[in-house]
Amino acid sequence: AHKYLAEGATGPFFDTRLALLNPTATSTTAALSFLSVAGATVVRNVDVPARTRVTVSPRSIPGLEAAEFATLVTSGQA
């Protein structure tokens, strides 16, 4: 499954957070690709256990402490 999030930002006035939900009985890994306006791509893989929600704070990822970005979320689970 692929999901596109067009707008995200971190900095003094913004703090984007992503909530990933896995309602299935099977654990999965979500690949988050953050596409910055500067043209850089930062990829982070996040384990999402079965029937669990995981919150990701892009601000805590190196290179995204103060950035504007779009996000592509890819997972083997629908």
Short mmCIF file of N, CA and C in Angstrom, two decimals:
data_model
loop_
_atom_site.label_atom_id
_atom_site.label_comp_id
_atom_site.label_asym_id
_atom_site.label_seq_id
_atom_site.Cartn_x
_atom_site.Cartn_y
_atom_site.Cartn_z
N ALA A 1 0.85 -1.19 0.00
CA ALA A 1 0.00 0.00 0.00
C ALA A 1 0.88 1.24 0.00
N HIS A 2 0.46 2.26 -0.73
CA HIS A 2 1.19 3.53 -0.80
C HIS A 2 0.25 4.65 -0.39
N LYS A 3 0.76 5.57 0.40
CA LYS A 3 0.01 6.77 0.77
C LYS A 3 0.93 7.96 0.58
N TYR A 4 0.40 9.02 0.00
CA TYR A 4 1.15 10.23 -0.24
C TYR A 4 0.61 11.35 0.65
N LEU A 5 1.50 12.02 1.35
CA LEU A 5 1.14 13.17 2.17
C LEU A 5 1.86 14.38 1.58
N ALA A 6 1.11 15.31 1.03
CA ALA A 6 1.69 16.39 0.24
C ALA A 6 2.46 17.42 1.06
N GLU A 7 2.04 17.68 2.29
CA GLU A 7 2.66 18.76 3.04
C GLU A 7 3.07 18.33 4.44
N GLY A 8 4.26 18.72 4.82
CA GLY A 8 4.75 18.50 6.17
C GLY A 8 5.84 19.51 6.44
N ALA A 9 6.03 19.86 7.69
CA ALA A 9 7.06 20.83 8.05
C ALA A 9 7.44 20.67 9.51
N THR A 10 8.68 21.00 9.79
CA THR A 10 9.17 21.08 11.16
C THR A 10 9.92 22.40 11.27
N GLY A 11 9.93 22.97 12.44
CA GLY A 11 10.61 24.24 12.65
C GLY A 11 9.98 24.96 13.82
N PRO A 12 10.28 26.26 13.95
CA PRO A 12 9.77 27.01 15.10
C PRO A 12 8.25 27.08 15.18
N PHE A 13 7.56 27.08 14.04
CA PHE A 13 6.11 27.25 14.05
C PHE A 13 5.34 26.00 13.68
N PHE A 14 6.03 24.93 13.25
CA PHE A 14 5.36 23.72 12.80
C PHE A 14 5.98 22.49 13.44
N ASP A 15 5.19 21.47 13.65
CA ASP A 15 5.69 20.21 14.17
C ASP A 15 4.80 19.08 13.67
N THR A 16 5.09 18.59 12.48
CA THR A 16 4.32 17.50 11.88
C THR A 16 4.60 16.21 12.63
N ARG A 17 3.56 15.43 12.85
CA ARG A 17 3.69 14.07 13.40
C ARG A 17 2.86 13.14 12.54
N LEU A 18 3.34 11.92 12.36
CA LEU A 18 2.63 10.92 11.57
C LEU A 18 2.17 9.80 12.48
N ALA A 19 0.90 9.45 12.43
CA ALA A 19 0.36 8.33 13.19
C ALA A 19 0.15 7.16 12.23
N LEU A 20 0.87 6.08 12.45
CA LEU A 20 0.76 4.88 11.62
C LEU A 20 -0.05 3.85 12.38
N LEU A 21 -1.06 3.29 11.76
CA LEU A 21 -1.93 2.31 12.39
C LEU A 21 -1.88 1.01 11.62
N ASN A 22 -1.69 -0.08 12.34
CA ASN A 22 -1.74 -1.41 11.74
C ASN A 22 -2.89 -2.17 12.41
N PRO A 23 -4.06 -2.20 11.79
CA PRO A 23 -5.21 -2.89 12.39
C PRO A 23 -5.21 -4.39 12.14
N THR A 24 -4.24 -4.90 11.39
CA THR A 24 -4.22 -6.31 11.04
C THR A 24 -3.57 -7.15 12.13
N ALA A 25 -3.66 -8.46 11.99
CA ALA A 25 -3.07 -9.40 12.96
C ALA A 25 -1.62 -9.73 12.62
N THR A 26 -1.05 -9.05 11.62
CA THR A 26 0.32 -9.30 11.18
C THR A 26 1.16 -8.04 11.32
N SER A 27 2.33 -8.16 11.92
CA SER A 27 3.25 -7.03 12.02
C SER A 27 3.73 -6.62 10.64
N THR A 28 4.12 -5.36 10.51
CA THR A 28 4.63 -4.87 9.22
C THR A 28 5.71 -3.82 9.47
N THR A 29 6.39 -3.46 8.41
CA THR A 29 7.34 -2.36 8.44
C THR A 29 6.87 -1.32 7.44
N ALA A 30 6.78 -0.09 7.89
CA ALA A 30 6.41 1.02 7.01
C ALA A 30 7.69 1.74 6.60
N ALA A 31 7.85 1.98 5.32
CA ALA A 31 8.97 2.76 4.81
C ALA A 31 8.47 4.19 4.59
N LEU A 32 9.06 5.14 5.31
CA LEU A 32 8.69 6.54 5.18
C LEU A 32 9.77 7.24 4.37
N SER A 33 9.40 7.81 3.24
CA SER A 33 10.33 8.57 2.40
C SER A 33 9.93 10.03 2.49
N PHE A 34 10.79 10.84 3.11
CA PHE A 34 10.54 12.27 3.25
C PHE A 34 11.27 12.98 2.11
N LEU A 35 10.52 13.70 1.29
CA LEU A 35 11.06 14.38 0.11
C LEU A 35 11.11 15.87 0.40
N SER A 36 12.31 16.41 0.63
CA SER A 36 12.43 17.81 1.04
C SER A 36 12.35 18.73 -0.16
N VAL A 37 12.01 20.00 0.09
CA VAL A 37 11.94 20.99 -0.98
C VAL A 37 13.33 21.26 -1.55
N ALA A 38 14.37 20.93 -0.81
CA ALA A 38 15.75 21.11 -1.29
C ALA A 38 16.17 19.98 -2.23
N GLY A 39 15.31 18.96 -2.38
CA GLY A 39 15.61 17.86 -3.29
C GLY A 39 16.19 16.62 -2.64
N ALA A 40 16.42 16.66 -1.34
CA ALA A 40 16.97 15.50 -0.62
C ALA A 40 15.84 14.55 -0.25
N THR A 41 16.17 13.26 -0.17
CA THR A 41 15.23 12.25 0.29
C THR A 41 15.80 11.58 1.53
N VAL A 42 15.02 11.54 2.59
CA VAL A 42 15.40 10.87 3.84
C VAL A 42 14.44 9.71 4.03
N VAL A 43 14.99 8.50 4.17
CA VAL A 43 14.16 7.31 4.33
C VAL A 43 14.31 6.77 5.75
N ARG A 44 13.17 6.41 6.34
CA ARG A 44 13.16 5.82 7.69
C ARG A 44 12.21 4.64 7.67
N ASN A 45 12.67 3.47 8.10
CA ASN A 45 11.82 2.29 8.23
C ASN A 45 11.32 2.22 9.66
N VAL A 46 10.02 1.97 9.82
CA VAL A 46 9.40 1.94 11.14
C VAL A 46 8.63 0.64 11.29
N ASP A 47 8.96 -0.13 12.31
CA ASP A 47 8.21 -1.35 12.61
C ASP A 47 6.88 -0.97 13.25
N VAL A 48 5.80 -1.58 12.73
CA VAL A 48 4.46 -1.34 13.27
C VAL A 48 3.87 -2.70 13.64
N PRO A 49 3.89 -3.04 14.93
CA PRO A 49 3.36 -4.33 15.36
C PRO A 49 1.87 -4.48 15.03
N ALA A 50 1.41 -5.71 15.07
CA ALA A 50 0.00 -6.01 14.81
C ALA A 50 -0.89 -5.26 15.79
N ARG A 51 -1.99 -4.73 15.27
CA ARG A 51 -3.02 -4.04 16.07
C ARG A 51 -2.42 -2.94 16.96
N THR A 52 -1.53 -2.15 16.36
CA THR A 52 -0.83 -1.11 17.12
C THR A 52 -0.76 0.18 16.31
N ARG A 53 -0.69 1.29 17.03
CA ARG A 53 -0.45 2.60 16.42
C ARG A 53 0.92 3.06 16.85
N VAL A 54 1.68 3.61 15.91
CA VAL A 54 3.02 4.15 16.19
C VAL A 54 3.04 5.59 15.71
N THR A 55 3.55 6.49 16.53
CA THR A 55 3.66 7.90 16.15
C THR A 55 5.11 8.21 15.79
N VAL A 56 5.30 8.86 14.65
CA VAL A 56 6.63 9.24 14.18
C VAL A 56 6.72 10.75 14.18
N SER A 57 7.78 11.27 14.78
CA SER A 57 8.04 12.71 14.79
C SER A 57 9.20 12.99 13.85
N PRO A 58 8.94 13.53 12.65
CA PRO A 58 10.03 13.80 11.71
C PRO A 58 11.12 14.69 12.29
N ARG A 59 10.76 15.57 13.21
CA ARG A 59 11.75 16.47 13.83
C ARG A 59 12.91 15.69 14.46
N SER A 60 12.65 14.45 14.89
CA SER A 60 13.69 13.65 15.56
C SER A 60 14.58 12.90 14.56
N ILE A 61 14.31 13.02 13.26
CA ILE A 61 15.09 12.32 12.24
C ILE A 61 16.15 13.28 11.70
N PRO A 62 17.42 12.86 11.70
CA PRO A 62 18.49 13.73 11.19
C PRO A 62 18.19 14.22 9.78
N GLY A 63 18.33 15.52 9.58
CA GLY A 63 18.05 16.14 8.30
C GLY A 63 16.67 16.75 8.21
N LEU A 64 15.80 16.44 9.19
CA LEU A 64 14.43 16.96 9.17
C LEU A 64 14.11 17.81 10.40
N GLU A 65 15.13 18.25 11.11
CA GLU A 65 14.90 19.03 12.33
C GLU A 65 14.15 20.33 12.04
N ALA A 66 14.44 20.94 10.91
CA ALA A 66 13.76 22.17 10.47
C ALA A 66 13.67 22.09 8.95
N ALA A 67 12.57 21.55 8.44
CA ALA A 67 12.46 21.28 7.01
C ALA A 67 11.01 21.33 6.54
N GLU A 68 10.85 21.49 5.23
CA GLU A 68 9.55 21.35 4.57
C GLU A 68 9.66 20.12 3.69
N PHE A 69 8.62 19.27 3.70
CA PHE A 69 8.74 18.01 2.98
C PHE A 69 7.38 17.43 2.64
N ALA A 70 7.38 16.55 1.65
CA ALA A 70 6.24 15.67 1.35
C ALA A 70 6.66 14.29 1.86
N THR A 71 5.69 13.41 2.06
CA THR A 71 6.00 12.09 2.60
C THR A 71 5.31 11.00 1.78
N LEU A 72 6.06 9.96 1.48
CA LEU A 72 5.52 8.76 0.86
C LEU A 72 5.60 7.65 1.90
N VAL A 73 4.47 7.02 2.22
CA VAL A 73 4.42 5.91 3.17
C VAL A 73 4.14 4.66 2.39
N THR A 74 5.00 3.64 2.51
CA THR A 74 4.82 2.38 1.81
C THR A 74 4.86 1.26 2.83
N SER A 75 3.95 0.29 2.69
CA SER A 75 3.89 -0.85 3.60
C SER A 75 3.37 -2.07 2.85
N GLY A 76 3.78 -3.24 3.32
CA GLY A 76 3.29 -4.48 2.75
C GLY A 76 1.86 -4.79 3.16
N GLN A 77 1.37 -4.15 4.20
CA GLN A 77 -0.01 -4.32 4.67
C GLN A 77 -0.88 -3.23 4.08
N ALA A 78 -2.11 -3.56 3.75
CA ALA A 78 -3.03 -2.56 3.18
C ALA A 78 -3.65 -1.71 4.27
#
